[in-house]
Tab-separated table of N, CA and C and ligand atoms in Angstrom:
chain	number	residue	atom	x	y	z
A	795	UNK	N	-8.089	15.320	7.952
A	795	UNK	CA	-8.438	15.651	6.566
A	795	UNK	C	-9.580	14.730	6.111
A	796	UNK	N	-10.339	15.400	5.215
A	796	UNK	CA	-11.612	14.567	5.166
A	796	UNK	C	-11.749	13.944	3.377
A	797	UNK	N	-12.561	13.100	3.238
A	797	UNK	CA	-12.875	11.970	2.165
A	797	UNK	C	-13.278	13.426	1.148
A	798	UNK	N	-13.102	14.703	1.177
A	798	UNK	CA	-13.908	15.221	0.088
A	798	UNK	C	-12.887	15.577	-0.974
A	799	UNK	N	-11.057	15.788	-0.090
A	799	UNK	CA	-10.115	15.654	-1.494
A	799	UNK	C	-10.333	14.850	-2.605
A	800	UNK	N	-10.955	13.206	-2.492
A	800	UNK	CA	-11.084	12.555	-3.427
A	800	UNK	C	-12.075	12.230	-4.340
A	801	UNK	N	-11.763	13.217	-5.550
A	801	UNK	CA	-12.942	12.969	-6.576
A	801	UNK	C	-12.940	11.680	-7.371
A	802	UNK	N	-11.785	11.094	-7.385
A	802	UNK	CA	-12.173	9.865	-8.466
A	802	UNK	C	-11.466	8.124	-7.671
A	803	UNK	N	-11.833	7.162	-8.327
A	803	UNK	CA	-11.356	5.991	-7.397
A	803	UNK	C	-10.493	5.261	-8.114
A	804	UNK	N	-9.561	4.783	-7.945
A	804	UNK	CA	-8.711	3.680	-9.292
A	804	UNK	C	-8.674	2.497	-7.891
A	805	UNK	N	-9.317	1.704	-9.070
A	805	UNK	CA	-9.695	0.134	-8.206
A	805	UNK	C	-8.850	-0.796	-9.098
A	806	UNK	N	-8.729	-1.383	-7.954
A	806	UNK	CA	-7.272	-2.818	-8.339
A	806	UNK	C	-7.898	-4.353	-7.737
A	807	UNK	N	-8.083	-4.678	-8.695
A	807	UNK	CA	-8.272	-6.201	-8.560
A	807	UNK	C	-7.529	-7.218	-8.217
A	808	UNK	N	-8.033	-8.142	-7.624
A	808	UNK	CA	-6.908	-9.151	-6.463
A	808	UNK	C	-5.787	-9.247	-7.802
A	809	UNK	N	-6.184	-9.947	-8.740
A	809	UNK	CA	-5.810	-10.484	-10.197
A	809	UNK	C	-4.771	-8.919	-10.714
A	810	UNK	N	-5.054	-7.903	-10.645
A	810	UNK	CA	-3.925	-6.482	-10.858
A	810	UNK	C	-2.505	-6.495	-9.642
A	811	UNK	N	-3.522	-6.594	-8.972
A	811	UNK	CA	-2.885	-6.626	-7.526
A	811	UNK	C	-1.495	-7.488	-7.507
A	812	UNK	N	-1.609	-8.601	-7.814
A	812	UNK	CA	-0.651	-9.989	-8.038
A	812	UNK	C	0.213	-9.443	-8.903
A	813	UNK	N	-0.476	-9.683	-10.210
A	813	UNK	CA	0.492	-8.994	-11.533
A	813	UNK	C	1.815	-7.595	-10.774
A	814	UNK	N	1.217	-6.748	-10.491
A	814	UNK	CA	1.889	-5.789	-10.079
A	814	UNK	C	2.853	-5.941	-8.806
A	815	UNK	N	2.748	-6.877	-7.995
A	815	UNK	CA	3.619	-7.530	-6.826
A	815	UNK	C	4.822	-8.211	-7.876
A	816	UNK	N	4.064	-8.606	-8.167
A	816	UNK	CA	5.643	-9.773	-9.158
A	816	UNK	C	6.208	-8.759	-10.079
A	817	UNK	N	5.798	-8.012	-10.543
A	817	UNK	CA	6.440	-6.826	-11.443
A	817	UNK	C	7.313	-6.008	-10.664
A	818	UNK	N	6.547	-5.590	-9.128
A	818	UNK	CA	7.592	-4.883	-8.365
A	818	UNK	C	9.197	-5.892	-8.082
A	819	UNK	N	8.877	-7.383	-8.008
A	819	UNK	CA	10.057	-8.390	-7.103
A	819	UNK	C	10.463	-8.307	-7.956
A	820	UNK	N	11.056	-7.844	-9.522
A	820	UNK	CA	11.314	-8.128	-10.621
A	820	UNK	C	12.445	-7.419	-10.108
A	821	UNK	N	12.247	-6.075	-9.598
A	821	UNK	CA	13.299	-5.182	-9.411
A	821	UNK	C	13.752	-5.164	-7.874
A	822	UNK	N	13.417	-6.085	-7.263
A	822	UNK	CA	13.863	-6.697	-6.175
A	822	UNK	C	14.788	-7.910	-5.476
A	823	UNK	N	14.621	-8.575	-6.498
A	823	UNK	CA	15.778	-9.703	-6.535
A	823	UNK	C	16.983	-9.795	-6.343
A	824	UNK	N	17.332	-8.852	-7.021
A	824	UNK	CA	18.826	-8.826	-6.850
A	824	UNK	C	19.281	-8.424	-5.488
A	825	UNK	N	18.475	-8.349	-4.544
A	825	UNK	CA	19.019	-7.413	-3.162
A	825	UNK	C	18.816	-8.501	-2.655
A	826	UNK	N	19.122	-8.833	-1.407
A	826	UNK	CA	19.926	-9.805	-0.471
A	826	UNK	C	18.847	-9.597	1.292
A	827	UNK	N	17.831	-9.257	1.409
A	827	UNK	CA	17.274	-8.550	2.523
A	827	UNK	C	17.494	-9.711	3.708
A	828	UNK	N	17.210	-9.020	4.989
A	828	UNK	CA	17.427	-10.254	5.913
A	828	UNK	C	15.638	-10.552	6.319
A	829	UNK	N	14.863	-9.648	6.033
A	829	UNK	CA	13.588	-9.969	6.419
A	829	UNK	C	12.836	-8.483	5.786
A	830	UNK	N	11.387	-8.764	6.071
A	830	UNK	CA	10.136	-7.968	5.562
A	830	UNK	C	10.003	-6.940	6.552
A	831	UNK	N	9.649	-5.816	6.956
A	831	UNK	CA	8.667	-5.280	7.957
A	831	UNK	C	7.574	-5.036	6.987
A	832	UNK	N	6.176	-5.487	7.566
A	832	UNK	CA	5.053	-4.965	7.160
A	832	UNK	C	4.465	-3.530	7.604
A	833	UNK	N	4.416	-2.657	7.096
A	833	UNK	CA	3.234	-2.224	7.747
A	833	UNK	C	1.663	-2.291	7.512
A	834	UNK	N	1.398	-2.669	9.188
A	834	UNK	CA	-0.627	-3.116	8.985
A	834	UNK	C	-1.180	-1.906	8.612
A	835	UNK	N	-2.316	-2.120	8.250
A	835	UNK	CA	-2.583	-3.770	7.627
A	835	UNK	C	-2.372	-3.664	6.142
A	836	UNK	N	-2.684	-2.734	5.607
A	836	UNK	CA	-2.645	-2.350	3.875
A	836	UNK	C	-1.154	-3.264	3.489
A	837	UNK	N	-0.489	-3.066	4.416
A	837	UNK	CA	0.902	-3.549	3.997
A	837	UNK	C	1.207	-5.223	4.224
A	838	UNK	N	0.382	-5.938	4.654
A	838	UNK	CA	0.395	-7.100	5.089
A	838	UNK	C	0.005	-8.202	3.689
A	839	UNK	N	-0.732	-7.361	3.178
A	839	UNK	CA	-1.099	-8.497	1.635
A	839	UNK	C	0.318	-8.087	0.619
A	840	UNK	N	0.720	-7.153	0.358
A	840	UNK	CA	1.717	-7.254	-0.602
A	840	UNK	C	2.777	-8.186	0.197
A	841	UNK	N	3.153	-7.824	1.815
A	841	UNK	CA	3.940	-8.005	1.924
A	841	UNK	C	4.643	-9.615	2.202
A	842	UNK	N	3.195	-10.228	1.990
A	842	UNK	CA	3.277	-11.416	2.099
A	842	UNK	C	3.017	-12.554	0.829
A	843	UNK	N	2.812	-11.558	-0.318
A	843	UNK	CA	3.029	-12.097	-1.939
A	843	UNK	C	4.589	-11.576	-2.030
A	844	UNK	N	5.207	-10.587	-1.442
A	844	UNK	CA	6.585	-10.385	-2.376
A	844	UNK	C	7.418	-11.574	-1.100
A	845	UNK	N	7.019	-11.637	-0.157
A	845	UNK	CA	7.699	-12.620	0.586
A	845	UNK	C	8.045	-14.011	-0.033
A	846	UNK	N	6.857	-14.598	-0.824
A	846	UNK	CA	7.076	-15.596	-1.248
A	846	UNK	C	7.862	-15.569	-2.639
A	847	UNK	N	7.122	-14.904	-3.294
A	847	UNK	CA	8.722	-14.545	-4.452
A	847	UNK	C	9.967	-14.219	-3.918
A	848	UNK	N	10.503	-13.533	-3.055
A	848	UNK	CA	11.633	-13.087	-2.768
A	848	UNK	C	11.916	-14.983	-1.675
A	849	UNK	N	11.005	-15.691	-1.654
A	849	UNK	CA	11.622	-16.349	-0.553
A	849	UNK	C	12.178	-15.694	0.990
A	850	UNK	N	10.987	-15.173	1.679
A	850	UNK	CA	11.523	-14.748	2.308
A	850	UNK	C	10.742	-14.788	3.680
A	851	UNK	N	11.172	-15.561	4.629
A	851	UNK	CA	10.558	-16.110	5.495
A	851	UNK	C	9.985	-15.380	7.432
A	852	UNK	N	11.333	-14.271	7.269
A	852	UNK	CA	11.326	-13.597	8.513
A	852	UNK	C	10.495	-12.442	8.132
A	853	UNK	N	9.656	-12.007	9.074
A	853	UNK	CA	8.212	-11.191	8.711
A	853	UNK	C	7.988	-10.922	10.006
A	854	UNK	N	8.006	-9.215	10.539
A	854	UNK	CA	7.910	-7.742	11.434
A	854	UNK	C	6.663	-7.537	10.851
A	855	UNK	N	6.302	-6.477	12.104
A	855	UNK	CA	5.267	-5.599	11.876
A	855	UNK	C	5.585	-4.164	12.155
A	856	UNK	N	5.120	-3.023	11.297
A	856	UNK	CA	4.964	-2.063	12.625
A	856	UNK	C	3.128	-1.571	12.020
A	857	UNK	N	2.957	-1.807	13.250
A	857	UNK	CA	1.203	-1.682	13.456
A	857	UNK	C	0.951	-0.294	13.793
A	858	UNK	N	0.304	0.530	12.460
A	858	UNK	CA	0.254	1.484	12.585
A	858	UNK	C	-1.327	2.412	12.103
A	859	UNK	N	-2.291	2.878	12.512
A	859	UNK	CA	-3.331	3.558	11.834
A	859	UNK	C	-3.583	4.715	11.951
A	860	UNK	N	-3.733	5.603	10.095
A	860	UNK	CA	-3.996	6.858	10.522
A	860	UNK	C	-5.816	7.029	9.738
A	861	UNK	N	-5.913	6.146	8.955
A	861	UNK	CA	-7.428	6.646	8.451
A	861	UNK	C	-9.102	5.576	9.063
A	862	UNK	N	-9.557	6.550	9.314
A	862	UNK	CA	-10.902	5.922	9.224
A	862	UNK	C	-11.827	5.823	8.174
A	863	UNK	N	-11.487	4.713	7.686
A	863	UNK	CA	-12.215	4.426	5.661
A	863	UNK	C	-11.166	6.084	5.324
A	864	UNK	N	-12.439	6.783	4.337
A	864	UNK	CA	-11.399	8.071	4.146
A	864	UNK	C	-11.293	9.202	4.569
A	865	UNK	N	-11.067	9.006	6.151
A	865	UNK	CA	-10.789	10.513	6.864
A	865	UNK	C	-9.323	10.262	7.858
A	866	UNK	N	-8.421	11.070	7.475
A	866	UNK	CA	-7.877	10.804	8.215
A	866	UNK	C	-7.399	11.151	9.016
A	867	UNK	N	-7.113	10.879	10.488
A	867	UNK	CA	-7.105	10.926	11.573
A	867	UNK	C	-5.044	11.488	12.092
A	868	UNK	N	-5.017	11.279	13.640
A	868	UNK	CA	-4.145	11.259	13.949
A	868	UNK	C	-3.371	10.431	13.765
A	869	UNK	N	-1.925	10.062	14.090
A	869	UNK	CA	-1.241	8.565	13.718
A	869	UNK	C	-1.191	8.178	15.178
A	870	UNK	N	-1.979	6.402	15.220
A	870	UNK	CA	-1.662	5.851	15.721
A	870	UNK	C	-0.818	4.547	15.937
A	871	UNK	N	0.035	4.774	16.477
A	871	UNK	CA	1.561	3.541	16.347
A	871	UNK	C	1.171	2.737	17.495
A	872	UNK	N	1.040	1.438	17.424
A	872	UNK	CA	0.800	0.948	18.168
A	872	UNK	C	1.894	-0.210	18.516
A	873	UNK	N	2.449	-0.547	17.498
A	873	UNK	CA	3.936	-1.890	17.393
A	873	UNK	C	4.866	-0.663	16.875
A	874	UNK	N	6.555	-0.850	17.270
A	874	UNK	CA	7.499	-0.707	16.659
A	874	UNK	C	7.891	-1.843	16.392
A	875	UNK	N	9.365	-1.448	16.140
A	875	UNK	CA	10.524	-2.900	16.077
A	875	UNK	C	11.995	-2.289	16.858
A	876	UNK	N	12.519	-3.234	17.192
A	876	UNK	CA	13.819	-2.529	17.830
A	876	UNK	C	14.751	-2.639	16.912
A	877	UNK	N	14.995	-2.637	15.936
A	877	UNK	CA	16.185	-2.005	15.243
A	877	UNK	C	16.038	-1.228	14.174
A	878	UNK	N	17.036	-0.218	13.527
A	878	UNK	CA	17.182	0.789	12.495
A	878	UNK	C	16.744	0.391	11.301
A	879	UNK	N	16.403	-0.783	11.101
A	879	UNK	CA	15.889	-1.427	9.264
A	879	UNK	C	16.844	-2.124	8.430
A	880	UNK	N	17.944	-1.620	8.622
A	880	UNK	CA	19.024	-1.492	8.072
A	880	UNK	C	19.531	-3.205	7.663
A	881	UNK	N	18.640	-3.693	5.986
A	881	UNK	CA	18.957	-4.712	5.750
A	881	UNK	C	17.709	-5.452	4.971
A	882	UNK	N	16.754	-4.945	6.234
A	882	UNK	CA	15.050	-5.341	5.712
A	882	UNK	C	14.630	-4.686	4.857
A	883	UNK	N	13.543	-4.856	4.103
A	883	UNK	CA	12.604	-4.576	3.159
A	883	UNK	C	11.465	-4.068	4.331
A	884	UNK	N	10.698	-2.785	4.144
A	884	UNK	CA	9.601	-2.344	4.587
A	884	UNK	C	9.263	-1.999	3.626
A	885	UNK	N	7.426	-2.806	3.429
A	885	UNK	CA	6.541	-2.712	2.533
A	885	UNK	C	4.954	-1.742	3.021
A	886	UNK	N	4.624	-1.383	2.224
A	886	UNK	CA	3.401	-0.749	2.631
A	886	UNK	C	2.396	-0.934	1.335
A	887	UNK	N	1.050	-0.744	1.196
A	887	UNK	CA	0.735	-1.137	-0.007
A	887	UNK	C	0.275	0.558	-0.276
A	888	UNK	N	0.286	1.582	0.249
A	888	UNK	CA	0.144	2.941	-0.618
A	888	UNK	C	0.560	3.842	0.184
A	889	UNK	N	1.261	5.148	-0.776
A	889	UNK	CA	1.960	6.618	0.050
A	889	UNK	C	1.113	7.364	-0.545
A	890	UNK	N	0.281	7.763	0.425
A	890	UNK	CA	-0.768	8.984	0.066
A	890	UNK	C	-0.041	10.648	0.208
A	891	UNK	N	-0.375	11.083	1.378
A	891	UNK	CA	0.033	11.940	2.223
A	891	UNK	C	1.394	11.906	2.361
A	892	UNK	N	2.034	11.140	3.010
A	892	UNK	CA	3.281	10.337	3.211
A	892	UNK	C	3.750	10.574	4.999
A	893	UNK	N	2.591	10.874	5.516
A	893	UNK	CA	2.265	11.411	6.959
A	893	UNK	C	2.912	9.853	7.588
A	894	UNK	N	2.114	8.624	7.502
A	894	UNK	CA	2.172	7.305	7.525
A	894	UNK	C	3.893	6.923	7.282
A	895	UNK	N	4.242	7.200	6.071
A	895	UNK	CA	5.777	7.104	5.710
A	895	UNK	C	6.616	7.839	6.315
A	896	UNK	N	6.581	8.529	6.574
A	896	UNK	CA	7.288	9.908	7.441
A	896	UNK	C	7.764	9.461	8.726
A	897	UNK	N	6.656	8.847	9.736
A	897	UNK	CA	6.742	7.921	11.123
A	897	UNK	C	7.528	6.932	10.899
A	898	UNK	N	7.132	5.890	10.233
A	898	UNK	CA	7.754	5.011	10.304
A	898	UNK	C	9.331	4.956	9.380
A	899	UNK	N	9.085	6.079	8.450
A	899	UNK	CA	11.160	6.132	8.100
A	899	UNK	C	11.881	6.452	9.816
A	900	UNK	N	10.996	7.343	10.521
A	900	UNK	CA	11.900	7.709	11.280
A	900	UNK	C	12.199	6.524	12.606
A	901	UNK	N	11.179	5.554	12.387
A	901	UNK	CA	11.894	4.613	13.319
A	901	UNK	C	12.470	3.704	12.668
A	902	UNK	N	12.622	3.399	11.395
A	902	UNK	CA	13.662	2.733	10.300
A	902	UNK	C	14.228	3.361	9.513
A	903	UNK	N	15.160	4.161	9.595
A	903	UNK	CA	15.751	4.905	8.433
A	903	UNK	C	16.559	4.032	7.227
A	904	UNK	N	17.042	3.010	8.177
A	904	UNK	CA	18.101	1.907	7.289
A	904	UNK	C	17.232	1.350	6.392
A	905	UNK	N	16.000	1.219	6.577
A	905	UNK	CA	15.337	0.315	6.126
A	905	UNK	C	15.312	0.312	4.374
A	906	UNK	N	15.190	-0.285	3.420
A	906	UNK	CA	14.259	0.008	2.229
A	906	UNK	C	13.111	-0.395	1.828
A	907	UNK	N	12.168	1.370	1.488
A	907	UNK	CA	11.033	1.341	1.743
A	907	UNK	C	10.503	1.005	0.708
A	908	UNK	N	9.179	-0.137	0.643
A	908	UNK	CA	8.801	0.016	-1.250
A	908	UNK	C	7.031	0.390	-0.704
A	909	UNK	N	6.927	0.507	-1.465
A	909	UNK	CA	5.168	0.461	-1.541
A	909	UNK	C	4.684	0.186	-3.187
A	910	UNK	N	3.611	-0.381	-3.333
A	910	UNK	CA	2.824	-0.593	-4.956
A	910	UNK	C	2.623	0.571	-4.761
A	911	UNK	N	1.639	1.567	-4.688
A	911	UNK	CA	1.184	2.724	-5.124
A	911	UNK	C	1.472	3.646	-4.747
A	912	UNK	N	1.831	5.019	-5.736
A	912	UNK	CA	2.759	6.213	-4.753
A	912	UNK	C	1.500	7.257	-5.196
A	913	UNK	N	1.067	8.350	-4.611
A	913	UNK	CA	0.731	9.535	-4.946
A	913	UNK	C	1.893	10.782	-4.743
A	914	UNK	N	1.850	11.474	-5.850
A	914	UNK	CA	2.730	12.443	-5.558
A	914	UNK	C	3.247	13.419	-4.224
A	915	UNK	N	2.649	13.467	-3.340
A	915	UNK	CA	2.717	14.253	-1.886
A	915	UNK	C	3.856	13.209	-0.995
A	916	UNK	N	3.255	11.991	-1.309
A	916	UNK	CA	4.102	11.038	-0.451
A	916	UNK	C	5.279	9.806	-1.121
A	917	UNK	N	5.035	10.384	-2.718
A	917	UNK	CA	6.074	9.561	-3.836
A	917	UNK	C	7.767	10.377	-2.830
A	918	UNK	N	8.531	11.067	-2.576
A	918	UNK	CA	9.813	11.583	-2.177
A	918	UNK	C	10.202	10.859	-0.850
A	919	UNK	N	9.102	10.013	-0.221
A	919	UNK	CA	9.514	9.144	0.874
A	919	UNK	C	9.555	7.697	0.822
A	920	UNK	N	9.317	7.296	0.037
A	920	UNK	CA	9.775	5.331	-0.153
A	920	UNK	C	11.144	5.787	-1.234
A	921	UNK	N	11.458	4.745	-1.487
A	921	UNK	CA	12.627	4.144	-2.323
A	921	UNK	C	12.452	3.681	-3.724
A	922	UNK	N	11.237	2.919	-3.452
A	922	UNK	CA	10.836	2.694	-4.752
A	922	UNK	C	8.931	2.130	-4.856
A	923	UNK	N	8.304	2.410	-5.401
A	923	UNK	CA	6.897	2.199	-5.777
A	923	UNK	C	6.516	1.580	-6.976
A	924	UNK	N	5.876	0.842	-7.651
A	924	UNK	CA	5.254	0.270	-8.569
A	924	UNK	C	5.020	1.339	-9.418
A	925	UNK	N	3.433	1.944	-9.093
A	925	UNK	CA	2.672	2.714	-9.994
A	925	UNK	C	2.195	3.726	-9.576
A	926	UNK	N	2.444	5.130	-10.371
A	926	UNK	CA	1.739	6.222	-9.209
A	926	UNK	C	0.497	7.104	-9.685
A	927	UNK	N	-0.354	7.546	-9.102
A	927	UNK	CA	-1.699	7.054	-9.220
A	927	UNK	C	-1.848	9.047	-8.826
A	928	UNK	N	-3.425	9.574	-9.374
A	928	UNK	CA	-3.392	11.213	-8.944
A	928	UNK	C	-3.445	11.040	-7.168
A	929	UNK	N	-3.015	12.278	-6.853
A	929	UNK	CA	-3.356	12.634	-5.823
A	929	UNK	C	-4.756	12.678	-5.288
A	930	UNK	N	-5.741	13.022	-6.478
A	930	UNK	CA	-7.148	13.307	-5.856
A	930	UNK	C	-7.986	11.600	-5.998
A	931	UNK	N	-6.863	11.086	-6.130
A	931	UNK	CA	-7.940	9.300	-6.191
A	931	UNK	C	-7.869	8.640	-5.115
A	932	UNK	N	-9.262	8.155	-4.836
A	932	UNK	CA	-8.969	6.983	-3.913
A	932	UNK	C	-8.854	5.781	-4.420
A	933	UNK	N	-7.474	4.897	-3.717
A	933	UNK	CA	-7.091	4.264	-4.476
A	933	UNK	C	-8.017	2.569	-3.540
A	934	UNK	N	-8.717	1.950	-4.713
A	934	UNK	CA	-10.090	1.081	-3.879
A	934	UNK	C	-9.216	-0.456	-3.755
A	935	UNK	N	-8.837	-1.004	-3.050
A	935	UNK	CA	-7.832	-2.165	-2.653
A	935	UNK	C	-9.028	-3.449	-2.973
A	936	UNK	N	-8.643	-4.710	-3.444
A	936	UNK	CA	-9.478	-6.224	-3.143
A	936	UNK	C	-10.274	-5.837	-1.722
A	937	UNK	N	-9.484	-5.712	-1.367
A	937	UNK	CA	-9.872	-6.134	-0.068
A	937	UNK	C	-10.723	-5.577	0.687
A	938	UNK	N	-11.149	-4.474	0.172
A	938	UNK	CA	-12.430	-3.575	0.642
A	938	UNK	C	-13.399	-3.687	-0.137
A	939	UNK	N	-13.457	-4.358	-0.941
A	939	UNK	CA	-14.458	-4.221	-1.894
A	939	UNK	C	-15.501	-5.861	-1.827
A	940	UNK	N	-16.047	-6.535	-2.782
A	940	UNK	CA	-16.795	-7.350	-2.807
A	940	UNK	C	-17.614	-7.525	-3.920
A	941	UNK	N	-17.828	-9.300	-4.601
A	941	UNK	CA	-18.642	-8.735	-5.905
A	941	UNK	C	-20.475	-8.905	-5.844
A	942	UNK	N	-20.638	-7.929	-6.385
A	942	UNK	CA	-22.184	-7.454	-6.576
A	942	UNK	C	-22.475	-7.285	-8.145
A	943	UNK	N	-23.794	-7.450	-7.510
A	943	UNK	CA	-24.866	-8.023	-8.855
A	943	UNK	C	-24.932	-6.012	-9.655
A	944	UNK	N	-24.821	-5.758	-10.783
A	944	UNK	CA	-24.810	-4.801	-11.443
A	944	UNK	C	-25.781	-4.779	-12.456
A	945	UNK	N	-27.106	-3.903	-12.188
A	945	UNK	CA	-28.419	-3.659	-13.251
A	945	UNK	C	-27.575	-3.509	-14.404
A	946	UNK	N	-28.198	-3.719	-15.720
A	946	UNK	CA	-28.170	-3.920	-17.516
A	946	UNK	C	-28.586	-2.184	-17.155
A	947	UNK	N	-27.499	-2.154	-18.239
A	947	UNK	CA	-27.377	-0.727	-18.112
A	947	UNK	C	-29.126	0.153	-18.751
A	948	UNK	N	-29.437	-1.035	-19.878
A	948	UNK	CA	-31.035	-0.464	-20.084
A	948	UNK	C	-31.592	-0.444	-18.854
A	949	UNK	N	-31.579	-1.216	-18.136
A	949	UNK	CA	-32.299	-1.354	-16.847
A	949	UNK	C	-31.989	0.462	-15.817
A	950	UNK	N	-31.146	0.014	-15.904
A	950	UNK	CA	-30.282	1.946	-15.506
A	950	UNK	C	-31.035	2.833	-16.088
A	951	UNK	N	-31.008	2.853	-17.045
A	951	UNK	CA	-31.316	4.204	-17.737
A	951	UNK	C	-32.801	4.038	-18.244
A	952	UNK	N	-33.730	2.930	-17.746
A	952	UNK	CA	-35.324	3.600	-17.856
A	952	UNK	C	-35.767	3.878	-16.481
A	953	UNK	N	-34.579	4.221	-15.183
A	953	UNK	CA	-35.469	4.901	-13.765
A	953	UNK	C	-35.332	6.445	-14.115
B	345	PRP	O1	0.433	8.482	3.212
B	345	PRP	P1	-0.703	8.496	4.179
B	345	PRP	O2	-1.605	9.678	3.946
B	345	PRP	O3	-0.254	8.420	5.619
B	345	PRP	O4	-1.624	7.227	3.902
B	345	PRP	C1	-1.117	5.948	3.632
B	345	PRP	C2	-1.488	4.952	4.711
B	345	PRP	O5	-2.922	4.925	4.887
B	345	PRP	C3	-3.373	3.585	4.807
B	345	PRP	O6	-3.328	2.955	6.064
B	345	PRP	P2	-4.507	3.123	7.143
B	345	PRP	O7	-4.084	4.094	8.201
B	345	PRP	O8	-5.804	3.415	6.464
B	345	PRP	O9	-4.601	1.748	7.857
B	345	PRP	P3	-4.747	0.274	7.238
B	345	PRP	O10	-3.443	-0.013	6.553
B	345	PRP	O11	-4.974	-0.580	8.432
B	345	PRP	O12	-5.895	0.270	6.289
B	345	PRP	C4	-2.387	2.918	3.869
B	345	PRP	O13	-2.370	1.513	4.098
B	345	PRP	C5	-1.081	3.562	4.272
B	345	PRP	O14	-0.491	2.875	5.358
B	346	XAN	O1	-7.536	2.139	0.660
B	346	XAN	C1	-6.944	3.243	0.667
B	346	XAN	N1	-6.849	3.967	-0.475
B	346	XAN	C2	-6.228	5.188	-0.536
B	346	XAN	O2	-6.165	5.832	-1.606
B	346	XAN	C3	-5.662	5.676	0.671
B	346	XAN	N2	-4.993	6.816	1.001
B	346	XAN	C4	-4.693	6.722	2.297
B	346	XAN	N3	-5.164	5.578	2.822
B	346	XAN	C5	-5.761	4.887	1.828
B	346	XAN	N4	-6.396	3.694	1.827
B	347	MG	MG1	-1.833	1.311	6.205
C-alpha cells in the first residue's frame, strides 16, 4: 500500500511525546507486569519511557518491519520471543493498519498490548492506546523529524 492514503500529518513532539507516555502509565500502574516486549523500533522509545515510570527493568524485543518511510511492504519478523506474553506489557508506538498488530498478537496472545496512537482500522487490536488519530494521517514521530530554519512568512509569500 502506498504513501498516497495519507493526506494530512499530526506531528508529535519529543516534549508531546513524554507528556502522553506518563498519561498512558497513569492507567498502568496498577498492573503488576513481569517485563516489557518492545516492538522495533517505533516501539522502543515509548517503551523505554513507560519502563522507567512503571519501574521496570526486564525488556524483549520482537523485531519486526513492515513500512518503507510510507509504503508499506510485506511483514518482516525477524526476532520472536518464546513465550505466550502472558504477564508482559507489549508496547508499540502506533496501530495503523493493524497488519503489524495482528502478527505479533498471534505470537503473544497473553500479552497486554498498549500502543500511544491508534487509527481506527487497527484501534480493535491493542488493549489499550493513548490517542486516536484519522486514518488518512501520517502520524510524524521526534524521531524522524529534525529542527530547521523556517522563512518569515512575508518572506513566503513575496516568491
Ligand atoms: O498497523 P500497521 O499498518 O502494521 O503499522 C504500524 C507499524 O508500522 C510502524 O512500524 P514500521 O514497520 O514502519 O517499522 P519501525 O517501527 O522500525 O519504524 C509502526 O512502528 C508500527 O509498528
Ligand atoms: O511514523 C509512522 N507514522 C504512521 O502514521 C505510520 N503508520 C504506519 N507506520 C507508521 N509510521
Ligand atoms: Mg514499528
Amino acid at each position: 500500500m502506498s504513501s498516497e492514503r495519507y493526506h494530512q500529518h499530526f506531528t508529535i513532539s519529543w516534549d508531546q511525546l513524554h507528556r502522553d507516555v506518563r498519561q498512558l502509565c497513569h492507567q498502568l500502574i496498577e498492573r503488576d507486569f513481569k517485563g516489557i516486549v518492545a516492538i522495533t523500533r517505533g516501539g522502543l522509545i515509548p517503551a523505554a519511557l513507560i519502563a522507567r515510570e512503571l519501574n521496570i527493568r526486564l525488556i524483549d524485543t520482537v523485531c519486526i518491519k513492515s513500512y518503507d518511510h510510507m509504503d508499506q511492504g510485506g511483514l518482516d519478523i525477524m526476532k520472536g520471543v518464546d513465550h505466550d506474553g502472558d504477564g508482559w506489557l507489549l508496547v508499540d508506538d502506533l496501530v495503523d493498519t493493524g497488519k503489524t498488530a495482528r502478527a505479533v498478537r498471534e505470537m503473544l496472545p497473553k500479552a497486554h498490548f498498549v500502543t500511544m496512537y491508534a487509527k481506527p482500522e487497527g484501534r480493535p487490536l491493542v488493549d489499550q492506546y493513548l490517542t486516536e488519530v484519522a486514518q488518512q494521517c501520517w502520524i510524524q514521530f521526534p524521531w524522524d523529524m529534525g529542527i530547521a530554519y523556517v522563512e518569515p512568512l512575508a518572506d513566503q509569500l513575496k516568491k
